[in-house]
Amino acid sequence: MRDFWIACGHHLLDRNANGALVVTDEFLKAYLGRPELMAPSDACAAERRLHHEVLADPRRKVTAEEVAAIADADARENWQFVLAFRKLLLREPTLEAAYLALVRSGSISLPPLFLNQLVHVIVRNALDGCEDPFVLRAAELFFRPQRIVPHEHSLLLSDEEIIGGPSPTPVLSLMSMLGAATSAGVDVLSEEDADSYWQRSDQFDLALDFTGGARGPAALAEAMRRWISHLLGVDVAIEPLTALRDAKFTWYVGLDAEATRIGDRLWHGETLDDRTASRVLALFRLTFSDTRLVIDAVGHEPVYLILAMTSEQLVRMKPQNLLTGLPIKHLEAAT
């Protein structure tokens, strides 16, 4: 079995009998080693002392007075965020349970960075043993914003941080070979170079073909299926659709904020204008293996999943919507 996403720190965590992730001192120390918390040479004595003592004992209780004594305002805020994150991880038996508790609370006060890092390591656990690079690349949508890169008749997803800029002009590697000028080069994951994913999985520099009928949507469907199974213990089947025709729109889940707005309009029977409809990137149909788990209002009807992009051609998937938005009677946290 080949490893991937080493940087998420999954190797620093323990696992319980059910395969869920259990926090360790080594994992907590990794956060204390982040640049935001490393005390610079000109840091005050209170900041240096706090960092030294918590690094020695990462579960040490830290009082509000100790944080307030830090002179630098940014350092104080960073410590407040990290301590809140640590409190969440130590309060619950597993990282999966901590994440479920957070998203079900209806109030996420942590910065997106912490939420995405938590998703990163949990989805790494959910996909443990997966040998399909297309599924792994599609799962990057769970924790890394993507930007749409149109290319001829294809629709490519590239990592926003990698290509960057409000109006990126990336080109495919083939075009680069032909001498095209560009501010960012993009390789597209294909059958021919799929094996290279294992060596570069932490670089997030491979684009994914998300054209309807291509491997991308089907790969994301499999990643979502495993995510739901891992965190909720519910077996589902998810299939990508090329169009939503003559469907009974009984229940839907928006996989991002834009998709939720679009779904709300469809729910109320509105007709989408061409501009809004063009923002829909993918549609999926989800069915439950055991319909007894589904609320009576839905019964045997499928659930539709919608993925969309913003007007700036960004995709910011919210994987928590798959955990809080499904019509399941009893949701059990992974422990």
mmCIF file of C-alpha atoms in Angstrom:
data_model
loop_
_atom_site.group_PDB
_atom_site.id
_atom_site.type_symbol
_atom_site.label_atom_id
_atom_site.label_comp_id
_atom_site.label_asym_id
_atom_site.label_seq_id
_atom_site.Cartn_x
_atom_site.Cartn_y
_atom_site.Cartn_z
ATOM 1 C CA MET A 1 0.000 0.000 0.000
ATOM 2 C CA ARG A 2 1.408 3.380 -1.039
ATOM 3 C CA ASP A 3 1.268 6.428 1.205
ATOM 4 C CA PHE A 4 -0.002 9.876 0.269
ATOM 5 C CA TRP A 5 -0.609 13.313 1.853
ATOM 6 C CA ILE A 6 2.250 12.862 4.311
ATOM 7 C CA ALA A 7 2.127 16.545 5.281
ATOM 8 C CA CYS A 8 -1.301 16.225 6.903
ATOM 9 C CA GLY A 9 0.363 14.457 9.847
ATOM 10 C CA HIS A 10 -1.738 11.293 9.835
ATOM 11 C CA HIS A 11 1.346 9.266 10.755
ATOM 12 C CA LEU A 12 1.565 11.235 14.015
ATOM 13 C CA LEU A 13 -1.856 10.032 15.172
ATOM 14 C CA ASP A 14 -3.031 6.829 16.820
ATOM 15 C CA ARG A 15 -6.127 4.861 15.801
ATOM 16 C CA ASN A 16 -8.738 3.242 17.983
ATOM 17 C CA ALA A 17 -10.322 -0.172 17.459
ATOM 18 C CA ASN A 18 -12.761 1.297 14.927
ATOM 19 C CA GLY A 19 -10.007 2.891 12.865
ATOM 20 C CA ALA A 20 -10.789 6.467 13.937
ATOM 21 C CA LEU A 21 -7.962 8.910 14.665
ATOM 22 C CA VAL A 22 -6.847 9.567 18.239
ATOM 23 C CA VAL A 23 -4.865 12.686 19.065
ATOM 24 C CA THR A 24 -1.294 12.321 20.308
ATOM 25 C CA ASP A 25 1.250 14.647 21.883
ATOM 26 C CA GLU A 26 3.277 14.462 18.656
ATOM 27 C CA PHE A 27 0.331 15.745 16.627
ATOM 28 C CA LEU A 28 -0.246 18.637 19.034
ATOM 29 C CA LYS A 29 3.451 19.512 18.963
ATOM 30 C CA ALA A 30 3.281 19.798 15.186
ATOM 31 C CA TYR A 31 0.913 22.745 15.603
ATOM 32 C CA LEU A 32 3.205 24.339 18.158
ATOM 33 C CA GLY A 33 5.967 24.163 15.563
ATOM 34 C CA ARG A 34 4.002 26.227 13.037
ATOM 35 C CA PRO A 35 5.586 29.591 12.114
ATOM 36 C CA GLU A 36 2.589 31.456 13.563
ATOM 37 C CA LEU A 37 3.418 30.140 17.050
ATOM 38 C CA MET A 38 7.198 30.065 16.962
ATOM 39 C CA ALA A 39 8.365 32.861 19.223
ATOM 40 C CA PRO A 40 10.628 35.256 17.258
ATOM 41 C CA SER A 41 13.857 36.569 18.715
ATOM 42 C CA ASP A 42 12.168 39.795 19.812
ATOM 43 C CA ALA A 43 9.188 38.061 21.462
ATOM 44 C CA CYS A 44 8.340 39.009 25.015
ATOM 45 C CA ALA A 45 9.288 36.752 27.925
ATOM 46 C CA ALA A 46 5.670 35.623 28.431
ATOM 47 C CA GLU A 47 5.385 34.397 24.839
ATOM 48 C CA ARG A 48 8.734 32.591 24.910
ATOM 49 C CA ARG A 49 7.950 30.935 28.244
ATOM 50 C CA LEU A 50 4.486 29.798 27.139
ATOM 51 C CA HIS A 51 5.774 28.281 23.928
ATOM 52 C CA HIS A 52 8.626 26.500 25.712
ATOM 53 C CA GLU A 53 6.404 25.020 28.428
ATOM 54 C CA VAL A 54 3.544 23.925 26.160
ATOM 55 C CA LEU A 55 5.983 22.374 23.707
ATOM 56 C CA ALA A 56 7.361 20.315 26.612
ATOM 57 C CA ASP A 57 3.824 19.364 27.716
ATOM 58 C CA PRO A 58 1.374 19.869 24.839
ATOM 59 C CA ARG A 59 -1.623 19.060 27.043
ATOM 60 C CA ARG A 60 -0.643 21.563 29.721
ATOM 61 C CA LYS A 61 -3.452 23.808 30.920
ATOM 62 C CA VAL A 62 -3.060 27.383 29.702
ATOM 63 C CA THR A 63 -4.900 30.177 31.467
ATOM 64 C CA ALA A 64 -6.450 33.206 29.816
ATOM 65 C CA GLU A 65 -4.088 35.353 31.885
ATOM 66 C CA GLU A 66 -1.047 33.682 30.354
ATOM 67 C CA VAL A 67 -2.281 34.427 26.845
ATOM 68 C CA ALA A 68 -3.250 37.984 27.784
ATOM 69 C CA ALA A 69 0.304 38.556 29.035
ATOM 70 C CA ILE A 70 1.699 38.123 25.500
ATOM 71 C CA ALA A 71 2.673 41.551 24.222
ATOM 72 C CA ASP A 72 2.147 40.982 20.499
ATOM 73 C CA ALA A 73 -1.529 41.126 19.491
ATOM 74 C CA ASP A 74 -1.121 38.754 16.537
ATOM 75 C CA ALA A 75 0.666 36.216 18.710
ATOM 76 C CA ARG A 76 -2.141 36.421 21.288
ATOM 77 C CA GLU A 77 -4.740 35.746 18.612
ATOM 78 C CA ASN A 78 -2.762 32.832 17.194
ATOM 79 C CA TRP A 79 -2.497 31.261 20.623
ATOM 80 C CA GLN A 80 -6.228 31.704 21.214
ATOM 81 C CA PHE A 81 -7.050 29.877 17.977
ATOM 82 C CA VAL A 82 -4.607 27.036 18.603
ATOM 83 C CA LEU A 83 -5.793 26.557 22.175
ATOM 84 C CA ALA A 84 -9.431 26.484 21.040
ATOM 85 C CA PHE A 85 -8.505 23.885 18.428
ATOM 86 C CA ARG A 86 -6.592 21.863 21.021
ATOM 87 C CA LYS A 87 -9.554 22.011 23.391
ATOM 88 C CA LEU A 88 -11.820 20.597 20.694
ATOM 89 C CA LEU A 89 -9.425 17.728 19.916
ATOM 90 C CA LEU A 90 -8.895 16.818 23.567
ATOM 91 C CA ARG A 91 -12.585 17.023 24.467
ATOM 92 C CA GLU A 92 -13.664 14.316 22.012
ATOM 93 C CA PRO A 93 -12.438 10.707 21.804
ATOM 94 C CA THR A 94 -11.358 10.964 18.160
ATOM 95 C CA LEU A 95 -10.660 13.568 15.509
ATOM 96 C CA GLU A 96 -13.684 12.315 13.591
ATOM 97 C CA ALA A 97 -15.899 12.859 16.626
ATOM 98 C CA ALA A 98 -14.393 16.313 17.141
ATOM 99 C CA TYR A 99 -15.127 17.279 13.558
ATOM 100 C CA LEU A 100 -18.701 16.004 13.740
ATOM 101 C CA ALA A 101 -19.277 17.874 16.996
ATOM 102 C CA LEU A 102 -17.921 21.047 15.422
ATOM 103 C CA VAL A 103 -19.998 20.964 12.236
ATOM 104 C CA ARG A 104 -23.151 19.909 14.053
ATOM 105 C CA SER A 105 -22.792 22.754 16.553
ATOM 106 C CA GLY A 106 -23.906 25.242 13.913
ATOM 107 C CA SER A 107 -21.189 27.636 15.046
ATOM 108 C CA ILE A 108 -17.708 27.245 13.591
ATOM 109 C CA SER A 109 -15.492 29.923 15.109
ATOM 110 C CA LEU A 110 -12.180 28.412 14.043
ATOM 111 C CA PRO A 111 -10.416 29.920 11.013
ATOM 112 C CA PRO A 112 -10.866 27.973 7.759
ATOM 113 C CA LEU A 113 -7.206 26.907 7.973
ATOM 114 C CA PHE A 114 -7.894 24.733 11.022
ATOM 115 C CA LEU A 115 -11.101 23.299 9.596
ATOM 116 C CA ASN A 116 -9.414 22.402 6.312
ATOM 117 C CA GLN A 117 -6.477 20.784 8.091
ATOM 118 C CA LEU A 118 -8.844 18.703 10.193
ATOM 119 C CA VAL A 119 -10.742 17.621 7.086
ATOM 120 C CA HIS A 120 -7.438 16.877 5.354
ATOM 121 C CA VAL A 121 -6.287 14.335 7.930
ATOM 122 C CA ILE A 122 -9.753 12.779 8.378
ATOM 123 C CA VAL A 123 -10.338 12.272 4.660
ATOM 124 C CA ARG A 124 -6.814 10.823 4.501
ATOM 125 C CA ASN A 125 -7.975 8.261 7.051
ATOM 126 C CA ALA A 126 -11.227 7.635 5.189
ATOM 127 C CA LEU A 127 -9.280 6.929 1.992
ATOM 128 C CA ASP A 128 -6.639 4.776 3.635
ATOM 129 C CA GLY A 129 -5.825 1.935 1.280
ATOM 130 C CA CYS A 130 -7.270 3.675 -1.773
ATOM 131 C CA GLU A 131 -5.141 2.884 -4.821
ATOM 132 C CA ASP A 132 -6.921 5.169 -7.304
ATOM 133 C CA PRO A 133 -5.071 8.484 -7.825
ATOM 134 C CA PHE A 134 -8.175 9.979 -9.473
ATOM 135 C CA VAL A 135 -10.197 9.467 -6.280
ATOM 136 C CA LEU A 136 -7.398 10.957 -4.185
ATOM 137 C CA ARG A 137 -7.073 13.975 -6.477
ATOM 138 C CA ALA A 138 -10.849 14.501 -6.431
ATOM 139 C CA ALA A 139 -10.813 14.340 -2.633
ATOM 140 C CA GLU A 140 -8.506 17.364 -2.578
ATOM 141 C CA LEU A 141 -11.684 19.389 -3.187
ATOM 142 C CA PHE A 142 -12.675 18.576 0.397
ATOM 143 C CA PHE A 143 -9.956 20.768 1.875
ATOM 144 C CA ARG A 144 -8.381 22.895 -0.869
ATOM 145 C CA PRO A 145 -10.207 25.553 -2.951
ATOM 146 C CA GLN A 146 -10.083 24.958 -6.687
ATOM 147 C CA ARG A 147 -10.160 27.264 -9.681
ATOM 148 C CA ILE A 148 -11.814 26.431 -12.974
ATOM 149 C CA VAL A 149 -9.445 26.277 -15.929
ATOM 150 C CA PRO A 150 -11.374 25.992 -19.218
ATOM 151 C CA HIS A 151 -9.376 24.291 -21.940
ATOM 152 C CA GLU A 152 -10.855 23.693 -25.371
ATOM 153 C CA HIS A 153 -13.824 21.388 -24.672
ATOM 154 C CA SER A 154 -12.639 20.321 -21.226
ATOM 155 C CA LEU A 155 -13.329 21.684 -17.757
ATOM 156 C CA LEU A 156 -10.295 21.419 -15.504
ATOM 157 C CA LEU A 157 -9.997 21.963 -11.774
ATOM 158 C CA SER A 158 -6.671 23.314 -10.536
ATOM 159 C CA ASP A 159 -5.574 24.124 -7.022
ATOM 160 C CA GLU A 160 -6.256 27.797 -6.297
ATOM 161 C CA GLU A 161 -3.124 28.250 -4.214
ATOM 162 C CA ILE A 162 -0.942 26.732 -6.917
ATOM 163 C CA ILE A 163 -2.173 28.743 -9.890
ATOM 164 C CA GLY A 164 -3.146 31.815 -7.830
ATOM 165 C CA GLY A 165 -4.159 35.261 -8.964
ATOM 166 C CA PRO A 166 -7.598 36.668 -9.835
ATOM 167 C CA SER A 167 -7.163 35.986 -13.575
ATOM 168 C CA PRO A 168 -4.727 33.092 -13.893
ATOM 169 C CA THR A 169 -3.526 32.009 -17.299
ATOM 170 C CA PRO A 170 -2.194 28.508 -16.723
ATOM 171 C CA VAL A 171 -1.437 26.233 -19.618
ATOM 172 C CA LEU A 172 -1.238 22.495 -19.913
ATOM 173 C CA SER A 173 2.145 20.825 -19.930
ATOM 174 C CA LEU A 174 1.766 19.982 -23.628
ATOM 175 C CA MET A 175 1.263 23.660 -24.417
ATOM 176 C CA SER A 176 4.315 24.480 -22.317
ATOM 177 C CA MET A 177 6.349 22.085 -24.418
ATOM 178 C CA LEU A 178 5.222 23.961 -27.494
ATOM 179 C CA GLY A 179 6.615 27.175 -26.065
ATOM 180 C CA ALA A 180 3.461 28.966 -24.896
ATOM 181 C CA ALA A 181 4.083 31.757 -22.406
ATOM 182 C CA THR A 182 2.374 31.326 -19.042
ATOM 183 C CA SER A 183 2.405 32.418 -15.426
ATOM 184 C CA ALA A 184 1.683 28.924 -14.181
ATOM 185 C CA GLY A 185 2.120 25.455 -15.627
ATOM 186 C CA VAL A 186 -0.513 22.803 -15.019
ATOM 187 C CA ASP A 187 -0.178 19.070 -15.540
ATOM 188 C CA VAL A 188 -3.460 17.224 -15.959
ATOM 189 C CA LEU A 189 -3.918 13.900 -14.209
ATOM 190 C CA SER A 190 -4.328 11.206 -16.857
ATOM 191 C CA GLU A 191 -4.103 7.450 -17.141
ATOM 192 C CA GLU A 192 -0.577 7.819 -18.512
ATOM 193 C CA ASP A 193 0.817 9.837 -15.598
ATOM 194 C CA ALA A 194 -1.491 8.692 -12.784
ATOM 195 C CA ASP A 195 1.366 6.856 -11.088
ATOM 196 C CA SER A 196 3.183 10.165 -10.576
ATOM 197 C CA TYR A 197 0.493 11.232 -8.100
ATOM 198 C CA TRP A 198 2.097 9.206 -5.316
ATOM 199 C CA GLN A 199 5.332 11.166 -5.509
ATOM 200 C CA ARG A 200 3.694 14.585 -5.773
ATOM 201 C CA SER A 201 0.512 14.195 -3.688
ATOM 202 C CA ASP A 202 1.630 16.859 -1.199
ATOM 203 C CA GLN A 203 2.355 19.354 -3.987
ATOM 204 C CA PHE A 204 -1.297 19.663 -5.163
ATOM 205 C CA ASP A 205 -0.051 20.589 -8.613
ATOM 206 C CA LEU A 206 -2.114 18.228 -10.783
ATOM 207 C CA ALA A 207 -5.273 19.446 -12.490
ATOM 208 C CA LEU A 208 -8.343 17.215 -12.646
ATOM 209 C CA ASP A 209 -10.517 16.848 -15.722
ATOM 210 C CA PHE A 210 -14.010 17.520 -14.411
ATOM 211 C CA THR A 211 -15.798 17.422 -17.725
ATOM 212 C CA GLY A 212 -19.077 15.543 -17.667
ATOM 213 C CA GLY A 213 -18.423 11.901 -18.464
ATOM 214 C CA ALA A 214 -14.720 12.158 -17.533
ATOM 215 C CA ARG A 215 -13.077 10.435 -14.560
ATOM 216 C CA GLY A 216 -13.304 13.498 -12.310
ATOM 217 C CA PRO A 217 -16.995 13.491 -11.300
ATOM 218 C CA ALA A 218 -17.029 9.712 -10.794
ATOM 219 C CA ALA A 219 -13.879 9.960 -8.660
ATOM 220 C CA LEU A 220 -15.447 12.665 -6.489
ATOM 221 C CA ALA A 221 -18.552 10.492 -6.113
ATOM 222 C CA GLU A 222 -16.399 7.670 -4.734
ATOM 223 C CA ALA A 223 -14.561 10.015 -2.363
ATOM 224 C CA MET A 224 -17.890 11.313 -1.039
ATOM 225 C CA ARG A 225 -19.204 7.781 -0.609
ATOM 226 C CA ARG A 226 -16.210 6.810 1.504
ATOM 227 C CA TRP A 227 -16.411 10.049 3.495
ATOM 228 C CA ILE A 228 -20.041 9.359 4.449
ATOM 229 C CA SER A 229 -19.324 5.732 5.260
ATOM 230 C CA HIS A 230 -16.337 6.601 7.431
ATOM 231 C CA LEU A 231 -17.953 9.377 9.458
ATOM 232 C CA LEU A 232 -21.597 8.305 9.617
ATOM 233 C CA GLY A 233 -21.358 4.555 9.177
ATOM 234 C CA VAL A 234 -23.997 4.721 6.446
ATOM 235 C CA ASP A 235 -23.676 2.920 3.111
ATOM 236 C CA VAL A 236 -24.736 4.932 0.071
ATOM 237 C CA ALA A 237 -24.283 4.813 -3.676
ATOM 238 C CA ILE A 238 -23.440 8.049 -5.507
ATOM 239 C CA GLU A 239 -23.479 8.449 -9.271
ATOM 240 C CA PRO A 240 -22.689 11.541 -11.353
ATOM 241 C CA LEU A 241 -25.400 12.851 -13.669
ATOM 242 C CA THR A 242 -25.033 14.826 -16.859
ATOM 243 C CA ALA A 243 -28.420 16.529 -16.433
ATOM 244 C CA LEU A 244 -31.313 16.746 -14.000
ATOM 245 C CA ARG A 245 -34.344 15.920 -16.094
ATOM 246 C CA ASP A 246 -37.796 14.868 -14.910
ATOM 247 C CA ALA A 247 -36.465 14.246 -11.417
ATOM 248 C CA LYS A 248 -38.569 14.483 -8.291
ATOM 249 C CA PHE A 249 -36.561 17.037 -6.351
ATOM 250 C CA THR A 250 -37.489 15.710 -2.914
ATOM 251 C CA TRP A 251 -34.171 16.402 -1.161
ATOM 252 C CA TYR A 252 -30.891 18.001 -2.146
ATOM 253 C CA VAL A 253 -27.561 18.895 -0.590
ATOM 254 C CA GLY A 254 -25.509 21.824 -1.839
ATOM 255 C CA LEU A 255 -21.841 20.883 -1.691
ATOM 256 C CA ASP A 256 -20.823 24.542 -1.439
ATOM 257 C CA ALA A 257 -22.444 27.886 -0.671
ATOM 258 C CA GLU A 258 -23.153 28.685 -4.328
ATOM 259 C CA ALA A 259 -24.703 25.262 -4.920
ATOM 260 C CA THR A 260 -26.916 25.705 -1.868
ATOM 261 C CA ARG A 261 -28.256 28.969 -3.249
ATOM 262 C CA ILE A 262 -28.939 27.312 -6.584
ATOM 263 C CA GLY A 263 -30.589 24.353 -4.889
ATOM 264 C CA ASP A 264 -32.844 26.673 -2.914
ATOM 265 C CA ARG A 265 -34.068 28.242 -6.143
ATOM 266 C CA LEU A 266 -34.753 24.853 -7.708
ATOM 267 C CA TRP A 267 -36.491 23.727 -4.526
ATOM 268 C CA HIS A 268 -38.885 26.636 -4.835
ATOM 269 C CA GLY A 269 -39.625 25.789 -8.453
ATOM 270 C CA GLU A 270 -37.669 28.657 -9.997
ATOM 271 C CA THR A 271 -36.170 28.416 -13.454
ATOM 272 C CA LEU A 272 -32.466 29.154 -13.537
ATOM 273 C CA ASP A 273 -31.192 31.761 -15.961
ATOM 274 C CA ASP A 274 -28.346 30.688 -18.223
ATOM 275 C CA ARG A 275 -25.726 32.538 -16.203
ATOM 276 C CA THR A 276 -26.714 30.822 -12.954
ATOM 277 C CA ALA A 277 -27.153 27.427 -14.577
ATOM 278 C CA SER A 278 -23.642 27.677 -16.052
ATOM 279 C CA ARG A 279 -22.215 27.761 -12.529
ATOM 280 C CA VAL A 280 -23.373 24.206 -11.843
ATOM 281 C CA LEU A 281 -20.299 22.012 -12.275
ATOM 282 C CA ALA A 282 -21.723 18.629 -11.373
ATOM 283 C CA LEU A 283 -24.864 16.847 -10.252
ATOM 284 C CA PHE A 284 -24.949 13.585 -8.336
ATOM 285 C CA ARG A 285 -27.678 11.167 -7.332
ATOM 286 C CA LEU A 286 -27.312 9.543 -3.921
ATOM 287 C CA THR A 287 -29.290 6.500 -2.828
ATOM 288 C CA PHE A 288 -29.241 4.668 0.498
ATOM 289 C CA SER A 289 -28.522 0.960 0.785
ATOM 290 C CA ASP A 290 -30.904 0.786 3.729
ATOM 291 C CA THR A 291 -33.873 3.090 3.213
ATOM 292 C CA ARG A 292 -35.035 2.427 6.778
ATOM 293 C CA LEU A 293 -32.409 4.982 7.821
ATOM 294 C CA VAL A 294 -34.058 7.707 5.756
ATOM 295 C CA ILE A 295 -36.677 10.080 7.114
ATOM 296 C CA ASP A 296 -40.226 9.280 6.006
ATOM 297 C CA ALA A 297 -40.591 12.447 3.914
ATOM 298 C CA VAL A 298 -37.901 11.165 1.547
ATOM 299 C CA GLY A 299 -38.494 7.431 1.676
ATOM 300 C CA HIS A 300 -37.138 5.678 -1.423
ATOM 301 C CA GLU A 301 -36.517 8.901 -3.378
ATOM 302 C CA PRO A 302 -32.901 9.738 -4.239
ATOM 303 C CA VAL A 303 -31.012 12.681 -2.806
ATOM 304 C CA TYR A 304 -29.415 15.063 -5.292
ATOM 305 C CA LEU A 305 -26.009 16.618 -4.670
ATOM 306 C CA ILE A 306 -25.026 19.857 -6.398
ATOM 307 C CA LEU A 307 -21.520 21.244 -6.896
ATOM 308 C CA ALA A 308 -21.118 24.766 -8.266
ATOM 309 C CA MET A 309 -18.559 27.494 -8.815
ATOM 310 C CA THR A 310 -18.675 31.154 -7.883
ATOM 311 C CA SER A 311 -18.790 34.002 -10.367
ATOM 312 C CA GLU A 312 -14.986 34.165 -9.950
ATOM 313 C CA GLN A 313 -14.745 30.530 -11.127
ATOM 314 C CA LEU A 314 -13.764 29.257 -7.691
ATOM 315 C CA VAL A 315 -14.954 26.018 -6.098
ATOM 316 C CA ARG A 316 -15.014 25.926 -2.309
ATOM 317 C CA MET A 317 -16.510 22.595 -1.345
ATOM 318 C CA LYS A 318 -18.038 22.192 2.134
ATOM 319 C CA PRO A 319 -17.768 18.472 2.940
ATOM 320 C CA GLN A 320 -19.572 19.046 6.235
ATOM 321 C CA ASN A 321 -22.788 19.511 4.246
ATOM 322 C CA LEU A 322 -22.687 15.803 3.422
ATOM 323 C CA LEU A 323 -22.741 15.040 7.131
ATOM 324 C CA THR A 324 -25.354 17.542 8.276
ATOM 325 C CA GLY A 325 -27.606 17.728 5.225
ATOM 326 C CA LEU A 326 -28.556 14.126 4.477
ATOM 327 C CA PRO A 327 -32.104 12.993 5.439
ATOM 328 C CA ILE A 328 -30.951 10.365 7.931
ATOM 329 C CA LYS A 329 -33.059 9.592 11.001
ATOM 330 C CA HIS A 330 -30.228 9.015 13.434
ATOM 331 C CA LEU A 331 -26.710 10.301 12.831
ATOM 332 C CA GLU A 332 -24.035 8.638 14.926
ATOM 333 C CA ALA A 333 -20.620 10.200 15.413
ATOM 334 C CA ALA A 334 -17.556 8.159 14.559
ATOM 335 C CA THR A 335 -15.776 7.291 17.810
#
